[in-house]
Amino acid sequence: MTVTNEPSFRKSVDLMFNRAVALMDLPPGLDEKIRVCNATYTVRFGVRLRGQIQTFVGYRSVHSEHMEPVKGGIRYATNVRQDEVEALAALMTYKCALVEVPFGGSKGGLCIDPRAYDDHELELITRRFAYELAKRDLINPSQNVPAPDMGTGEREMAWIADQYARMNTTDINARACVTGKPLNAGGIAGRVEATGRGVQCALQEFFRHPRDLAAANLSGTLDGKRVIVQGLGNVGYHAARFLSNEDGCLITGIIERDGALFNADGLDVDAVRSWLFQHGGVRGYPDARHVAEGAKVLEQECDILVPAALEGAIKLSNADRIQAPLIIEAANGPVTAGADDILRAKGTVIIPDMYANAGGVTVSYFEWVKNLSHIRFGRMQRRQEESRHKLLIDELERLSADPGVNWNLSLNFKEQYLRGAGELEIVNSGLDDTMRVAYQSMREVWHARDDINDLRTAAYLVAINKVAASYRAKGL
Ligand code: NAD
């Protein structure tokens, strides 16, 4: 079915879901049960600020409880609406199923411009929002576990965790009520950058499959590939930084709220990020051309386009002008259902959001497990692993000391081999494994059937099958 009018975000997700379901053989009615959002709670609360009571509107939506706790970020933005929160909650269900993270899907949002309030005011607002959700078990280690999203980060998660702990003084697992916390408040190494790191893992895995590369008219490795990123926030910044520093990509364009920067020779991602923090925007940055109408840079020629800011960035009105042969959806819902139709017809390969940005929820899962086990990953085995490696190195060095032997261990190898894995290495290994396995499950479906010609439909198929299997196991 071709989409001619731009649907809402929620409808866009439903259209993509329906496209996949049409290719499946689910028991009658199960597709509807999986598709609908179980419940959305709307809260309106007042906070006394600047001498008057200000009323805020927030949401927490639970899409599917086929597994509990349900999981999903809390977003602070002025355009937060029920429709958007429900769409994002649905995506969380499919995302968790696809990457085999044992959670149902949820999402929350507060209609607020966080830049309009100072730290103390934001803390008051966040604590009150957390109180309203926690008293209804919409924040709870075993039922509903939020995380950061657009406009929120470690600081807000620490306030939420503390608020929950104050309300549940005897809950030994209180810290597991929210993820994305700072390390000193029960967080985990690697969570801040996890979504961007996951985007990098996804691209690395894509580039391991020549057939998939050929589908996007690309070849070779990530080295030297031209990348345009929209949004230099948590996800966009880390993805761009890892791709340029570790894989040799050229970040030729960065699009922000106040326009875009373009430099065909590649931008210094850290320098742009510092400029953005200092000046509140990218305008005036010296080593690039500034384009006032930032969204136009989405249409520039490049190898990989990384929309990492907001939903609906690529839509009916600009999809046919997008030149990138490969789009990786670092943000949630950056390509509308209508644009998706146009891009598929053009042969653009899209690595879909439910997979591409799943690094965040994957490492959130590790953080939740860490909180429940009350011990840092690697604490028990790291030194034991090192001493076993030392045994082997000592033995090899003893053998190489023999005058008849003509080899030596390189210093670099020795240092790397002797170092046992700390929490960050373990987290990154788990993240990479998760992203690789999930990609392979998608591409298998993509290539196995003639009636599936895109990764998004394949991703939905894998995810819906897993959710359906959970429901069947429950006897539904
Ligand atoms: P963020 O608030 O840290 O960053 C968003 C960035 O986008 C900011 O730099 C902002 O200035 C920029 N931006 C806003 N409007 C823009 C516009 N119109 N044009 C260009 N730039 C604009 O948010 P984030 O956490 O990086 O989230 C970005 C996206 O990734 C969202 O869709 C979110 O749902 C998704 N996501 C985030 C996580 C996570 O762990 N943070 C996990 C999964 C998915």
Coordinates of C-alpha atoms and ligand atoms in Angstrom, one line a residue:
M1 CA 0.0 0.0 0.0
T2 CA 1.5 3.4 -1.0
V3 CA 1.3 6.2 1.6
T4 CA 0.3 9.6 0.0
N5 CA -0.4 11.7 3.2
E6 CA 2.1 12.0 6.0
P7 CA 0.7 9.9 8.8
S8 CA 1.3 10.6 12.5
F9 CA 4.3 8.9 14.1
R10 CA 2.1 6.3 15.7
K11 CA 0.3 5.5 12.4
S12 CA 3.7 5.4 10.7
V13 CA 4.8 2.6 13.1
D14 CA 1.5 0.8 12.6
L15 CA 1.8 0.9 8.8
M16 CA 5.3 -0.6 9.0
F17 CA 4.0 -3.2 11.5
N18 CA 1.1 -4.1 9.2
R19 CA 3.4 -4.5 6.2
A20 CA 5.3 -7.1 8.1
V21 CA 2.2 -8.8 9.6
A22 CA 0.8 -9.2 6.1
L23 CA 3.7 -11.5 5.3
M24 CA 3.2 -13.7 8.5
D25 CA 0.9 -16.4 9.5
L26 CA -0.2 -15.4 13.0
P27 CA -3.2 -16.8 14.8
P28 CA -6.3 -14.7 14.1
G29 CA -6.3 -11.6 16.3
L30 CA -2.8 -12.0 17.7
D31 CA -1.5 -9.2 15.4
E32 CA -4.0 -6.8 16.9
K33 CA -3.1 -7.8 20.5
I34 CA 0.6 -7.2 19.7
R35 CA 0.1 -3.9 17.8
V36 CA -2.1 -2.0 20.3
C37 CA -0.6 -0.1 23.2
N38 CA -1.8 -1.7 26.5
A39 CA -2.1 1.5 28.5
T40 CA -1.0 5.2 28.6
Y41 CA -1.0 7.1 31.8
T42 CA -1.3 10.9 31.6
V43 CA -0.3 13.0 34.6
R44 CA -0.7 16.7 35.2
F45 CA 1.2 18.0 38.2
G46 CA 2.1 21.3 39.7
V47 CA 5.4 22.6 40.9
R48 CA 5.9 25.9 42.7
L49 CA 8.6 27.8 40.7
R50 CA 9.5 31.5 40.5
G51 CA 6.7 32.4 42.9
Q52 CA 3.8 30.6 41.1
I53 CA 2.6 27.1 40.5
Q54 CA 3.4 25.8 37.1
T55 CA 1.5 22.8 35.7
F56 CA 3.3 20.1 33.7
V57 CA 1.9 17.3 31.5
G58 CA 3.7 14.0 31.4
Y59 CA 3.0 10.5 30.0
R60 CA 4.1 6.9 30.6
S61 CA 2.9 4.5 28.1
V62 CA 3.1 0.7 28.4
H63 CA 2.9 -1.0 25.0
S64 CA 3.4 -4.6 25.8
E65 CA 3.9 -6.6 29.0
H66 CA 4.7 -9.9 27.4
M67 CA 7.9 -9.6 29.4
E68 CA 8.4 -7.6 32.6
P69 CA 9.8 -5.2 33.5
V70 CA 8.8 -3.0 30.6
K71 CA 11.5 -0.6 29.5
G72 CA 11.9 2.7 27.7
G73 CA 13.3 6.1 28.0
I74 CA 11.9 9.4 29.3
R75 CA 12.0 12.3 26.9
Y76 CA 11.9 16.0 27.8
A77 CA 10.7 18.1 24.8
T78 CA 8.0 20.6 24.1
N79 CA 6.5 18.5 21.4
V80 CA 5.9 15.4 23.6
R81 CA 2.4 14.0 22.9
Q82 CA 0.5 10.9 23.6
D83 CA 0.7 9.7 20.0
E84 CA 4.5 10.1 20.0
V85 CA 5.0 8.4 23.4
E86 CA 2.9 5.4 22.2
A87 CA 4.8 5.1 19.0
L88 CA 8.1 5.1 20.9
A89 CA 6.7 2.6 23.4
A90 CA 5.8 0.3 20.5
L91 CA 9.2 0.6 19.0
M92 CA 10.7 -0.4 22.4
T93 CA 8.7 -3.7 22.4
Y94 CA 10.0 -4.6 18.9
K95 CA 13.5 -3.4 19.7
C96 CA 13.8 -5.4 22.9
A97 CA 12.5 -8.5 21.1
L98 CA 14.8 -8.1 18.2
V99 CA 18.0 -7.8 20.3
E100 CA 16.8 -10.4 22.8
V101 CA 16.7 -8.1 25.8
P102 CA 14.1 -9.6 28.2
F103 CA 11.8 -6.6 28.5
G104 CA 8.4 -5.4 27.3
G105 CA 8.1 -2.0 25.7
S106 CA 7.4 1.3 27.4
K107 CA 8.2 5.0 27.0
G108 CA 7.7 8.3 28.9
G109 CA 7.7 11.9 28.1
L110 CA 7.4 15.3 29.8
C111 CA 6.1 18.3 27.8
I112 CA 8.9 20.8 28.7
D113 CA 11.7 22.7 27.3
P114 CA 14.5 21.7 29.6
R115 CA 16.7 24.6 28.5
A116 CA 14.2 27.0 30.0
Y117 CA 14.8 25.9 33.6
D118 CA 17.9 25.9 35.8
D119 CA 19.3 22.8 37.5
H120 CA 17.5 23.2 40.8
E121 CA 14.1 23.8 39.0
L122 CA 14.7 20.8 36.8
E123 CA 15.4 18.6 39.8
L124 CA 12.2 19.7 41.5
I125 CA 10.2 19.0 38.3
T126 CA 11.9 15.6 37.7
R127 CA 11.5 14.4 41.3
R128 CA 7.8 15.3 41.2
F129 CA 7.3 13.5 37.9
A130 CA 9.2 10.5 39.3
Y131 CA 7.0 10.6 42.4
E132 CA 3.8 10.6 40.3
L133 CA 5.0 7.6 38.2
A134 CA 6.6 5.6 41.1
K135 CA 3.4 5.7 43.2
R136 CA 1.6 3.9 40.4
D137 CA 4.4 1.4 39.8
L138 CA 5.2 3.1 36.5
I139 CA 8.8 3.3 37.9
N140 CA 9.7 0.0 39.6
P141 CA 12.7 -2.4 39.3
S142 CA 10.4 -5.4 38.5
Q143 CA 7.7 -3.6 36.5
N144 CA 8.8 -0.5 34.7
V145 CA 12.3 0.7 34.3
P146 CA 12.9 4.1 32.5
A147 CA 16.1 5.3 30.9
P148 CA 17.4 8.5 29.3
D149 CA 16.1 9.8 26.0
M150 CA 16.1 13.1 24.2
G151 CA 16.5 16.0 26.7
T152 CA 17.4 13.7 29.6
G153 CA 20.6 12.1 30.8
E154 CA 22.5 10.7 33.7
R155 CA 21.6 13.6 36.0
E156 CA 17.9 13.1 35.6
M157 CA 18.2 9.3 36.0
A158 CA 20.1 9.9 39.3
W159 CA 17.3 12.1 40.6
I160 CA 14.7 9.5 39.6
A161 CA 16.7 6.7 41.3
D162 CA 17.0 8.8 44.5
Q163 CA 13.3 9.7 44.5
Y164 CA 12.3 6.0 44.1
A165 CA 14.7 5.0 46.9
R166 CA 13.2 7.7 49.2
M167 CA 9.8 6.3 48.6
N168 CA 10.9 2.6 48.9
T169 CA 13.4 2.6 51.8
T170 CA 13.5 -1.2 52.2
D171 CA 13.7 -2.1 48.6
I172 CA 17.2 -3.6 48.3
N173 CA 16.9 -3.5 44.5
A174 CA 15.9 0.2 44.4
R175 CA 18.8 1.2 42.1
A176 CA 17.4 -1.1 39.4
C177 CA 14.3 1.1 39.1
V178 CA 16.0 3.2 36.3
T179 CA 19.0 2.8 34.0
G180 CA 21.4 5.3 32.5
K181 CA 22.5 6.5 36.0
P182 CA 26.0 8.0 36.7
L183 CA 28.6 5.4 37.6
N184 CA 28.7 6.6 41.3
A185 CA 25.0 6.2 41.6
G186 CA 24.7 2.6 40.4
G187 CA 25.4 3.1 36.7
I188 CA 27.5 1.0 34.4
A189 CA 30.6 1.8 32.4
G190 CA 29.8 2.4 28.7
R191 CA 26.1 3.4 29.1
V192 CA 26.4 7.0 28.2
E193 CA 28.0 6.2 24.8
A194 CA 26.2 2.9 24.3
T195 CA 23.6 4.0 21.7
G196 CA 26.3 5.6 19.6
R197 CA 28.6 2.7 20.1
G198 CA 25.8 0.4 19.0
V199 CA 25.3 2.4 15.8
Q200 CA 29.0 1.9 15.1
C201 CA 28.7 -1.9 15.8
A202 CA 25.7 -2.0 13.4
L203 CA 27.6 -0.4 10.6
Q204 CA 30.7 -2.6 11.2
E205 CA 28.5 -5.7 11.0
F206 CA 26.7 -4.4 7.8
F207 CA 30.2 -3.8 6.2
R208 CA 31.1 -7.5 6.9
H209 CA 28.5 -8.7 4.4
P210 CA 29.5 -7.9 0.8
R211 CA 26.0 -8.9 -0.5
D212 CA 24.4 -6.3 1.8
L213 CA 27.0 -3.6 0.8
A214 CA 26.3 -4.3 -2.8
A215 CA 22.5 -3.8 -2.2
A216 CA 23.5 -0.3 -1.1
N217 CA 25.9 0.2 -4.1
L218 CA 28.8 0.4 -1.6
S219 CA 32.0 -1.6 -1.4
G220 CA 35.2 -1.7 0.7
T221 CA 35.4 -0.8 4.4
L222 CA 34.1 2.0 6.5
D223 CA 37.5 3.7 6.1
G224 CA 37.1 7.0 4.1
K225 CA 33.3 6.7 3.8
R226 CA 31.6 10.1 3.8
V227 CA 29.0 10.4 6.7
I228 CA 26.4 13.1 7.4
V229 CA 25.0 13.2 10.9
Q230 CA 21.8 15.0 12.1
G231 CA 21.9 15.9 15.8
L232 CA 25.1 16.1 17.8
G233 CA 23.5 15.0 21.0
N234 CA 24.2 11.9 23.0
V235 CA 23.6 9.4 20.1
G236 CA 24.8 11.5 17.2
Y237 CA 28.0 12.7 18.9
H238 CA 29.2 9.3 20.1
A239 CA 28.3 7.6 16.8
A240 CA 30.2 10.3 14.8
R241 CA 33.1 10.3 17.2
F242 CA 33.6 6.5 17.1
L243 CA 33.1 6.3 13.3
S244 CA 35.7 9.0 12.6
N245 CA 38.3 8.2 15.3
E246 CA 38.1 4.4 15.1
D247 CA 36.9 3.5 11.6
G248 CA 38.3 6.3 9.5
C249 CA 35.0 7.7 8.3
L250 CA 34.9 11.3 7.2
I251 CA 32.1 13.2 9.0
T252 CA 31.4 15.7 6.2
G253 CA 28.2 17.2 7.5
I254 CA 26.7 17.9 11.0
I255 CA 23.2 19.2 11.2
E256 CA 22.0 20.9 14.4
R257 CA 19.0 23.1 15.4
D258 CA 20.6 26.3 14.1
G259 CA 21.8 25.0 10.7
A260 CA 24.4 22.7 9.5
L261 CA 28.2 22.5 9.1
F262 CA 29.7 21.1 5.9
N263 CA 33.3 20.3 5.1
A264 CA 34.1 17.8 2.3
D265 CA 37.4 17.0 4.0
G266 CA 35.8 15.9 7.2
L267 CA 34.9 17.8 10.4
D268 CA 36.6 17.5 13.8
V269 CA 33.7 16.0 15.8
D270 CA 35.0 16.9 19.2
A271 CA 35.8 20.5 18.2
V272 CA 32.3 20.9 16.9
R273 CA 30.8 19.4 20.0
S274 CA 32.8 21.8 22.2
W275 CA 31.7 24.7 20.0
L276 CA 28.1 23.6 20.4
F277 CA 28.4 23.5 24.2
Q278 CA 30.1 26.8 24.4
H279 CA 27.9 28.7 21.9
G280 CA 24.6 26.9 22.1
G281 CA 24.7 26.1 18.4
V282 CA 27.0 25.4 15.5
R283 CA 26.8 28.8 13.8
G284 CA 30.2 30.6 13.7
Y285 CA 32.3 27.4 13.9
P286 CA 35.4 28.3 11.9
D287 CA 36.5 25.2 9.9
A288 CA 33.3 24.6 7.9
R289 CA 30.7 26.1 5.7
H290 CA 27.5 27.0 7.6
V291 CA 24.2 26.2 5.9
A292 CA 21.4 28.1 7.5
E293 CA 18.7 25.7 6.4
G294 CA 20.2 22.7 8.1
A295 CA 17.8 20.1 6.8
K296 CA 19.0 20.7 3.2
V297 CA 22.3 19.0 4.2
L298 CA 20.3 15.7 4.6
E299 CA 20.1 15.9 0.8
Q300 CA 23.8 16.3 0.2
E301 CA 25.8 13.5 -1.5
C302 CA 27.4 11.1 1.0
D303 CA 27.9 7.4 1.6
I304 CA 26.1 7.1 4.9
L305 CA 23.3 9.3 6.4
V306 CA 22.9 9.1 10.2
P307 CA 19.7 10.9 11.3
A308 CA 20.2 11.0 15.1
A309 CA 18.0 13.8 16.3
L310 CA 14.3 13.5 15.9
E311 CA 11.4 11.7 14.2
G312 CA 10.1 12.6 10.8
A313 CA 13.3 14.2 9.5
I314 CA 13.1 12.3 6.2
K315 CA 9.5 12.7 5.0
L316 CA 7.4 12.8 1.8
S317 CA 8.6 16.3 1.0
N318 CA 12.3 15.5 0.9
A319 CA 12.7 11.7 0.5
D320 CA 13.1 11.7 -3.3
R321 CA 16.0 14.2 -2.9
I322 CA 18.0 12.1 -0.4
Q323 CA 21.2 10.9 -2.2
A324 CA 22.7 8.7 0.5
P325 CA 22.6 5.0 -0.6
L326 CA 22.7 3.9 3.0
I327 CA 20.7 5.4 6.0
I328 CA 21.2 4.2 9.5
E329 CA 18.3 5.3 11.8
A330 CA 20.1 6.3 14.9
A331 CA 17.1 8.3 16.1
N332 CA 13.7 6.7 16.6
G333 CA 11.4 7.2 13.6
P334 CA 13.5 9.6 11.5
V335 CA 12.0 8.2 8.3
T336 CA 8.2 8.4 7.9
A337 CA 6.3 5.5 6.4
G338 CA 5.7 7.6 3.2
A339 CA 9.4 8.4 2.9
D340 CA 10.2 4.8 3.5
D341 CA 8.1 3.8 0.5
I342 CA 9.9 6.3 -1.7
L343 CA 13.4 5.3 -0.5
R344 CA 12.7 1.6 -0.9
A345 CA 11.6 2.2 -4.5
K346 CA 14.8 4.1 -5.1
G347 CA 16.9 1.2 -3.7
T348 CA 18.2 3.1 -0.6
V349 CA 19.1 0.7 2.1
I350 CA 17.8 1.6 5.5
I351 CA 19.1 0.1 8.7
P352 CA 16.0 0.5 10.8
D353 CA 15.8 2.3 14.2
M354 CA 14.5 -0.7 16.2
Y355 CA 17.9 -2.3 15.5
A356 CA 20.2 0.6 14.8
N357 CA 19.7 2.4 18.2
A358 CA 19.2 -0.7 20.3
G359 CA 22.7 -0.3 21.9
G360 CA 21.2 1.9 24.6
V361 CA 18.6 -0.6 25.8
T362 CA 21.1 -3.4 25.5
V363 CA 23.6 -1.7 27.9
S364 CA 20.6 -0.6 30.1
Y365 CA 19.8 -4.3 30.4
F366 CA 23.4 -4.9 31.6
E367 CA 23.1 -2.1 34.1
W368 CA 19.8 -3.5 35.4
V369 CA 21.4 -7.0 35.8
K370 CA 24.4 -5.3 37.6
N371 CA 22.1 -3.5 40.0
L372 CA 20.2 -6.7 40.8
S373 CA 23.4 -8.7 41.3
H374 CA 25.0 -5.9 43.3
I375 CA 28.4 -6.4 41.9
R376 CA 30.4 -4.8 39.1
F377 CA 31.1 -6.9 36.0
G378 CA 34.6 -8.4 36.0
R379 CA 35.2 -7.9 39.7
M380 CA 35.4 -11.6 40.5
Q381 CA 37.3 -12.9 37.5
R382 CA 39.6 -10.1 36.2
R383 CA 42.7 -10.8 38.3
Q384 CA 42.3 -14.5 38.0
E385 CA 42.1 -14.2 34.2
E386 CA 45.3 -12.0 34.3
S387 CA 47.2 -14.5 36.4
R388 CA 46.3 -17.4 34.1
H389 CA 47.4 -15.3 31.1
K390 CA 50.7 -14.5 33.0
L391 CA 51.3 -18.2 33.4
L392 CA 51.1 -18.7 29.7
I393 CA 53.3 -15.7 28.9
D394 CA 55.9 -16.8 31.4
E395 CA 56.0 -20.3 29.9
L396 CA 56.3 -18.9 26.3
E397 CA 59.1 -16.6 27.4
R398 CA 60.9 -19.5 29.0
L399 CA 60.6 -21.4 25.8
S400 CA 61.8 -18.5 23.7
A401 CA 64.9 -18.1 25.9
D402 CA 66.2 -21.3 24.5
P403 CA 69.2 -20.4 22.3
G404 CA 67.9 -22.7 19.5
V405 CA 64.6 -20.8 19.3
N406 CA 64.3 -17.8 17.0
W407 CA 61.2 -15.9 18.1
N408 CA 60.1 -13.4 20.7
L409 CA 56.8 -12.1 22.0
S410 CA 56.1 -8.5 20.9
L411 CA 55.7 -6.0 23.8
N412 CA 52.3 -4.9 22.4
F413 CA 51.0 -8.5 22.4
K414 CA 52.2 -9.1 25.9
E415 CA 50.6 -6.0 27.3
Q416 CA 47.3 -6.6 25.6
Y417 CA 47.2 -10.3 26.4
L418 CA 48.0 -9.7 30.1
R419 CA 45.3 -7.2 30.7
G420 CA 42.1 -8.8 32.1
A421 CA 38.7 -7.4 31.0
G422 CA 37.3 -4.7 33.2
E423 CA 33.6 -3.7 33.2
L424 CA 33.9 -1.5 30.1
E425 CA 35.5 -4.2 28.0
I426 CA 32.8 -6.7 29.1
V427 CA 30.0 -4.3 28.4
N428 CA 31.4 -3.5 24.9
S429 CA 31.8 -7.1 24.2
G430 CA 28.2 -7.9 25.2
L431 CA 27.0 -5.0 23.1
D432 CA 29.0 -6.0 20.0
D433 CA 27.8 -9.6 20.3
T434 CA 24.2 -8.4 20.6
M435 CA 24.4 -6.1 17.6
R436 CA 26.0 -8.7 15.5
V437 CA 23.6 -11.5 16.3
A438 CA 20.6 -9.3 15.8
Y439 CA 21.8 -8.1 12.5
Q440 CA 22.4 -11.6 11.3
S441 CA 18.9 -12.6 12.3
M442 CA 17.5 -9.7 10.2
R443 CA 19.6 -10.2 7.1
E444 CA 18.8 -13.9 7.1
V445 CA 15.1 -13.1 6.7
W446 CA 15.9 -10.2 4.3
H447 CA 17.7 -12.6 1.9
A448 CA 15.6 -15.7 2.5
R449 CA 12.4 -14.5 1.0
D450 CA 11.6 -12.9 -2.4
D451 CA 8.7 -11.0 -0.9
I452 CA 10.9 -9.2 1.7
N453 CA 13.2 -6.6 0.1
D454 CA 14.2 -4.4 3.1
L455 CA 15.8 -4.7 6.5
R456 CA 12.9 -2.9 8.3
T457 CA 10.3 -5.5 7.3
A458 CA 12.8 -8.2 8.1
A459 CA 13.4 -6.6 11.6
Y460 CA 9.6 -6.4 12.2
L461 CA 9.2 -10.1 11.2
V462 CA 11.9 -11.3 13.6
A463 CA 10.6 -9.1 16.4
I464 CA 6.9 -9.9 16.0
N465 CA 7.7 -13.6 15.8
K466 CA 9.5 -13.4 19.2
V467 CA 6.7 -11.4 20.8
A468 CA 4.1 -13.9 19.4
A469 CA 6.1 -16.8 20.8
S470 CA 6.1 -15.2 24.3
Y471 CA 2.3 -14.7 24.1
R472 CA 1.9 -18.4 22.9
A473 CA 4.0 -19.5 25.8
K474 CA 1.7 -17.7 28.1
G475 CA -1.2 -19.6 26.6
L476 CA -2.7 -16.6 24.7
Ligands
NAD1 P1 19.9 14.5 22.8 O1 18.9 15.4 23.4 O2 21.1 14.1 23.5 O3 20.3 15.0 21.4 C1 19.5 15.4 20.4 C2 20.3 16.4 19.5 O4 19.5 16.7 18.3 C3 20.7 17.7 20.2 O5 22.0 18.0 20.0 C4 19.7 18.7 19.5 O6 20.2 20.0 19.5 C5 19.6 18.1 18.1 N1 18.4 18.6 17.5 C6 17.1 18.8 18.0 N2 16.3 19.2 17.0 C7 17.0 19.2 15.9 C8 16.7 19.6 14.5 N3 15.5 20.0 14.2 N4 17.7 19.5 13.6 C9 18.9 19.1 13.9 N5 19.3 18.8 15.2 C10 18.3 18.8 16.2 O7 19.0 13.2 22.4 P2 19.6 11.7 22.2 O8 19.5 11.0 23.4 O9 20.8 11.8 21.4 O10 18.4 11.1 21.2 C11 18.4 11.4 19.9 C12 17.5 10.3 19.2 O11 18.0 9.0 19.5 C13 16.0 10.3 19.7 O12 15.2 9.9 18.6 C14 16.0 9.2 20.7 O13 14.7 8.7 20.9 C15 16.9 8.2 20.1 N6 17.5 7.3 21.1 C16 18.3 7.7 22.1 C17 18.8 6.8 23.0 C18 19.7 7.2 24.2 O14 20.3 6.3 24.8 N7 19.9 8.4 24.5 C19 18.6 5.4 22.8 C20 17.8 5.0 21.7 C21 17.3 6.0 20.9

